[in-house]
Short mmCIF file of C-alpha atoms in Angstrom, two decimals:
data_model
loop_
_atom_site.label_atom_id
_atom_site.label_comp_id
_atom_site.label_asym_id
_atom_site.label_seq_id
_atom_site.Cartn_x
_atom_site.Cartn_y
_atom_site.Cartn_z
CA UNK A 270 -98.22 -10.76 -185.10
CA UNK A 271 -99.18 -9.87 -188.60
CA UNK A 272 -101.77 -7.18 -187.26
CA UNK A 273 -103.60 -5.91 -190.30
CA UNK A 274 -102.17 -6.20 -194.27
CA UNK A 275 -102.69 -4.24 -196.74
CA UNK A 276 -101.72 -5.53 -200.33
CA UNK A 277 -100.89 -4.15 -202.90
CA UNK A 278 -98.61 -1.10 -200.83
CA UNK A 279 -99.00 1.13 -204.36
CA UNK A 280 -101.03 0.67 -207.39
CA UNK A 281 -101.55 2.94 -210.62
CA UNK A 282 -104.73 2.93 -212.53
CA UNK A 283 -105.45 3.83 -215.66
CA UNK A 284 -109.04 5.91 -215.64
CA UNK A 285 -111.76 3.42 -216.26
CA UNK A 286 -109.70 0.70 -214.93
CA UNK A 287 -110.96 -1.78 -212.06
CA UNK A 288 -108.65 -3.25 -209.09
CA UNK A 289 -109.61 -4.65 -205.38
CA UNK A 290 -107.66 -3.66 -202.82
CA UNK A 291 -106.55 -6.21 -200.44
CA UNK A 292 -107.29 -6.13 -196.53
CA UNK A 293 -106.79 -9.23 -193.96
CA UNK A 294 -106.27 -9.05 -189.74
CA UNK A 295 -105.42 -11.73 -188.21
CA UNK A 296 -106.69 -10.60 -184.57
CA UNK A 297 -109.64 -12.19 -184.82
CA UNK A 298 -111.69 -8.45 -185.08
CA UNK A 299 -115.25 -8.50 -185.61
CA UNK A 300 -115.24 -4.37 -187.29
CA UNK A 301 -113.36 -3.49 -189.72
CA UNK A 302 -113.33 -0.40 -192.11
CA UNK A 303 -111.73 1.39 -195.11
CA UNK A 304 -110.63 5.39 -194.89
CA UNK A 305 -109.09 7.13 -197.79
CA UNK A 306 -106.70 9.90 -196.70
CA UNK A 307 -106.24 13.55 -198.85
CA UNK A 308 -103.87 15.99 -197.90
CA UNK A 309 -105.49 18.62 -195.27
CA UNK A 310 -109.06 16.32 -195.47
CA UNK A 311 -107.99 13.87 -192.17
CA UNK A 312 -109.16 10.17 -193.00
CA UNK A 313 -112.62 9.71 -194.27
CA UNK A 314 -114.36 7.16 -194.19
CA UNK A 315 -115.48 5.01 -196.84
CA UNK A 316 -117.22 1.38 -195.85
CA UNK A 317 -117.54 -0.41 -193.00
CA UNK A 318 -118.33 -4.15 -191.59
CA UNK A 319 -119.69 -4.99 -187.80
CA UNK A 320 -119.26 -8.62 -188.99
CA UNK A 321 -119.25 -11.30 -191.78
CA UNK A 322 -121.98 -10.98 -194.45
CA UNK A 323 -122.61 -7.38 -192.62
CA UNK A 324 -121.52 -3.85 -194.36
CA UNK A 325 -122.63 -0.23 -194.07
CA UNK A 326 -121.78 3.19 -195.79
CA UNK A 327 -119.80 5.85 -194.21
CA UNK A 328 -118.88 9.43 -195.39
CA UNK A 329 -117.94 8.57 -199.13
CA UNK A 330 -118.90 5.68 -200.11
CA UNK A 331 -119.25 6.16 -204.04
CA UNK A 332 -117.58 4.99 -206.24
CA UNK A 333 -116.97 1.88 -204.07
CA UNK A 334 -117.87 -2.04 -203.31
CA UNK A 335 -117.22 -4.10 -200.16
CA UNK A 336 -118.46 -7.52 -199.35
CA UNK A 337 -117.39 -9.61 -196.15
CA UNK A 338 -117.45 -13.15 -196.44
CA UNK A 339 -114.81 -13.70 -193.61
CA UNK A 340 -114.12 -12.24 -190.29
CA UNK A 341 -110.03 -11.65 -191.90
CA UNK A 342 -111.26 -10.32 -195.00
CA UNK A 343 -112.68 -6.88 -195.58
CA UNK A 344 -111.55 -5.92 -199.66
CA UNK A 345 -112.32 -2.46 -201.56
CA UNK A 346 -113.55 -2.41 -205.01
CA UNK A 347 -113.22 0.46 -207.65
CA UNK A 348 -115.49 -0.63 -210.49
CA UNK A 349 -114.60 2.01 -212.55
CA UNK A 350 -111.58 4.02 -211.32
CA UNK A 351 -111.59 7.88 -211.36
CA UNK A 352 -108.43 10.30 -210.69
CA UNK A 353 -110.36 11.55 -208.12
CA UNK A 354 -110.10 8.78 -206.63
CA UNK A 355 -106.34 8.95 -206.11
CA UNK A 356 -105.02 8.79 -202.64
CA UNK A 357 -103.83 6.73 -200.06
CA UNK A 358 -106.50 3.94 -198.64
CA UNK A 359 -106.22 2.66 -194.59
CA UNK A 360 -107.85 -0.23 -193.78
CA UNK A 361 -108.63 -0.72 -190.09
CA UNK A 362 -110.06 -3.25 -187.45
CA UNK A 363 -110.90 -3.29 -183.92
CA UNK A 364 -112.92 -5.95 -181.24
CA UNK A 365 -116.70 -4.98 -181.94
CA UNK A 366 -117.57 -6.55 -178.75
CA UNK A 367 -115.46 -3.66 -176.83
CA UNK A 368 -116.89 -0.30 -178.88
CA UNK A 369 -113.94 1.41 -176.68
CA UNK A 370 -111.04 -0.13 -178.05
CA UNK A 371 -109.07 1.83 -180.40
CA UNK A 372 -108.59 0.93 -184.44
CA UNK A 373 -105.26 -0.80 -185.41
CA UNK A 374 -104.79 0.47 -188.93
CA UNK A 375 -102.79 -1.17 -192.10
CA UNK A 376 -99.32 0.70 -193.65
CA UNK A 377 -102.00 2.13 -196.58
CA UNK A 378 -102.07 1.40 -200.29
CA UNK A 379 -101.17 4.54 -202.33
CA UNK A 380 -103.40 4.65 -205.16
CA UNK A 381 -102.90 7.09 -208.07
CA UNK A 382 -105.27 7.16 -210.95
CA UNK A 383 -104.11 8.60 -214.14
CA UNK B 200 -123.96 15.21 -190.32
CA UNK B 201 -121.31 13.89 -187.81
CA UNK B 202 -118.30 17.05 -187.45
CA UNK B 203 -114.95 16.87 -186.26
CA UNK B 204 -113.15 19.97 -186.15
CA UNK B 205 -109.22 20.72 -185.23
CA UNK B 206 -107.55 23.62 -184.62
CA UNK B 207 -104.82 24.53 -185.29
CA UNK B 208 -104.75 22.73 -188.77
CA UNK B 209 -100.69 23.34 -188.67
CA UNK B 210 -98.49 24.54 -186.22
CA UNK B 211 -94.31 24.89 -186.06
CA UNK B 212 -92.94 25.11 -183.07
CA UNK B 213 -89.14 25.33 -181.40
CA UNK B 214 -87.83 21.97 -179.41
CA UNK B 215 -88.67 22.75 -175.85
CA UNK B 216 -92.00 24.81 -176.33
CA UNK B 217 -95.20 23.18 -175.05
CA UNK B 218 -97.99 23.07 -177.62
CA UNK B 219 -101.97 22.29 -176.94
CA UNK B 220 -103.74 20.71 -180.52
CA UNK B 221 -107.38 21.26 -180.34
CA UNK B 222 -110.50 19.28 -181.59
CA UNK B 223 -114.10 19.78 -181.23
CA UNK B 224 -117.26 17.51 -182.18
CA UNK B 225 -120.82 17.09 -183.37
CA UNK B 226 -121.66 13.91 -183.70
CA UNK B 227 -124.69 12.06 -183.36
CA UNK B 228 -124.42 9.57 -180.13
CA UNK B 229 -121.22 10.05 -178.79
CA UNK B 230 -119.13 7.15 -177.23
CA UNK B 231 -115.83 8.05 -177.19
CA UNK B 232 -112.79 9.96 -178.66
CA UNK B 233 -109.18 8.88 -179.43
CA UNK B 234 -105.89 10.32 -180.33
CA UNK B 235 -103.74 9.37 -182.95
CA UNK B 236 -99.85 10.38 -184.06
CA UNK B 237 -99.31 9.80 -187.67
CA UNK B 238 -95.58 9.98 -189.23
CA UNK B 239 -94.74 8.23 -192.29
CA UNK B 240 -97.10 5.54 -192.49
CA UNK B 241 -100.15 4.11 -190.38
CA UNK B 242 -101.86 6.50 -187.62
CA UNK B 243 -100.98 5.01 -183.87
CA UNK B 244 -103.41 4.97 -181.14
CA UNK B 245 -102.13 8.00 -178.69
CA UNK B 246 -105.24 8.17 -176.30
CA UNK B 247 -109.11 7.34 -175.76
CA UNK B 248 -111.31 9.32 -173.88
CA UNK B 249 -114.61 8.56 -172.52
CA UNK B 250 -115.28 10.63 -169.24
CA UNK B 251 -115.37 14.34 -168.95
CA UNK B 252 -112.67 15.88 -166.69
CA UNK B 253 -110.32 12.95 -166.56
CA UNK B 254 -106.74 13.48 -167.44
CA UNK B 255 -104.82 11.15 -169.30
CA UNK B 256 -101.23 10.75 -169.84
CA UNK B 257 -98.22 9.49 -171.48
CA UNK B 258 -94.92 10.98 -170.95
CA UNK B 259 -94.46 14.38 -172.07
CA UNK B 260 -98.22 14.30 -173.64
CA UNK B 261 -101.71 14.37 -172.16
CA UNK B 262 -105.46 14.70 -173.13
CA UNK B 263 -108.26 15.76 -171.28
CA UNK B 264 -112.01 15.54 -172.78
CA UNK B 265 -115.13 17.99 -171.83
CA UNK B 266 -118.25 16.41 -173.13
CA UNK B 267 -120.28 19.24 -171.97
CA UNK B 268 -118.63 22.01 -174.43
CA UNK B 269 -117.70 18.77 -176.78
CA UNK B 270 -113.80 19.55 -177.33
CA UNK B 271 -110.94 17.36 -176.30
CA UNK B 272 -107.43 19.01 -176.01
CA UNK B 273 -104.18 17.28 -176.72
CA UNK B 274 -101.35 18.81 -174.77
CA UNK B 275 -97.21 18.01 -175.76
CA UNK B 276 -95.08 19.65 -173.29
CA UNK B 277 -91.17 20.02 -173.93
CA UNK B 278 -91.82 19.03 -177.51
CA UNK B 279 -88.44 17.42 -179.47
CA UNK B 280 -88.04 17.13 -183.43
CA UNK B 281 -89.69 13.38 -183.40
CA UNK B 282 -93.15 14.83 -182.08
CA UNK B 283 -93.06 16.12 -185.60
CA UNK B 284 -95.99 14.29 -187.32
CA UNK B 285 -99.86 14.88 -187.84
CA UNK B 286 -102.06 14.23 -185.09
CA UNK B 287 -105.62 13.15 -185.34
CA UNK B 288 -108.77 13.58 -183.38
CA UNK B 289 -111.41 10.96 -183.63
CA UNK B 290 -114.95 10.29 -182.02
CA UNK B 291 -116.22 7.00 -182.17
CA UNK B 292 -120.03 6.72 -181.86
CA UNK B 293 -122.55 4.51 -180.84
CA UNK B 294 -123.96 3.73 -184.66
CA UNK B 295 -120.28 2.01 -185.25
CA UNK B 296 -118.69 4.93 -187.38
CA UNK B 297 -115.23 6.47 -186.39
CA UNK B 298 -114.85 10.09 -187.55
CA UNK B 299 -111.65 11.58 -187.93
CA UNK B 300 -110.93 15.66 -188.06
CA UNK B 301 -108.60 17.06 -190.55
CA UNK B 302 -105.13 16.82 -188.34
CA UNK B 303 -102.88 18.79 -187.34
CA UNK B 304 -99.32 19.07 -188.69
CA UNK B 305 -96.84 19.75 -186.20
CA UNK B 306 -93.44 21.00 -186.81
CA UNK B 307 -90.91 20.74 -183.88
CA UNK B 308 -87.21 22.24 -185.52
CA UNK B 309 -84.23 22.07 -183.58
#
């Protein structure tokens, strides 16, 4: 099982730049949900989906789009990169149906903005 | 403004020692909290907790959850080099959001 994949798995940006990174599961998840990770900050979390055509904001969400037009597809936009927004991105999905099942997470894109 | 806090945020230890990570929450509506190890790449599901005063376990480590003084402990006994990694608390709550703490980086050296 393919699980969830992340694409590209690094990507450098010139400041101003745009790019869409790439998230697809293939377990048939209703939630999923992007997290960018700093060093010593945990993962924070960025957008979220409960289900197609369905997003929300989590704990920083500027600076960045989502849209989901499938249940496999959930991908992040930077419009307008920044170097602050350099770090490494997690996608994640779990069954919405079951609120107590844990996330499965991607391998991360590592994003550096110069 | 949903808080979770771990303690301690880094920690090296000998192989052999026994080592209890902390985390403690504020969140709005809470449903559940999980456990995650973290090494090179992706974090991987350790634990989930939903009921105070239950123990769960996995080998050498094991979790316990008090929802009354909202903290969770994370307990590693007879820890070996590939423990090494960051561990992460999360709480899950009921408005869909997952909220991770900051991790904590354990060393284990031979």
């Amino acid at each position: 099982n393919a699980g969830v994949t992340q694409t590209p798995k690094f990507q450098v940006l010139k400041t101003g730049q745009s790019m869409t990174l790439q998230c697809a599961q293939d377990m048939n998840h209703e939630y999923m949900s992007w997290y960018r990770q700093d060093p010593g900050m945990g993962l924070r979390l960025i957008h979220y989906s409960v289900g197609a055509g369905i997003t929300d904001q989590g704990e920083v969400p500027n600076g960045y789009n989502v849209s989901r037009s499938t249940t496999e597809d959930f991908p992040l936009r930077l419009l307008s990169a920044a170097p602050s927004q350099t770090s490494v991105y997690f996608c994640a999905s779990r069954r919405q149906t079951n609120y107590n099942s844990p996330l499965h997470f991607g391998n991360g894109t590592r994003l550096t903005v110069t | 403004e949903d808080k979770v806090v771990q303690s301690p945020l880094s920690l090296v230890v000998h192989e052999g020692d026994t080592v209890t990570l902390n985390c403690s929450y504020e969140v709005t509506n809470f449903r559940s909290l999980l456990w995650y190890k973290q090494e090179k790449k992706a974090p991987t599901f350790l634990f989930m907790l939903t009921s105070s005063g239950i123990e769960k376990k996995s080998g050498r480590l094991s979790s316990i959850l008090d929802k009354k003084e909202l903290f969770s402990i994370l307990n590693i006994t007879a820890t070996q080099t590939g423990d090494s990694a960051i561990y992460l608390c999360a709480v899950g709550t009921s408005y869909d959001k997952v909220i991770f703490g900051p991790g904590t980086s354990l060393s284990v050296i031979p």
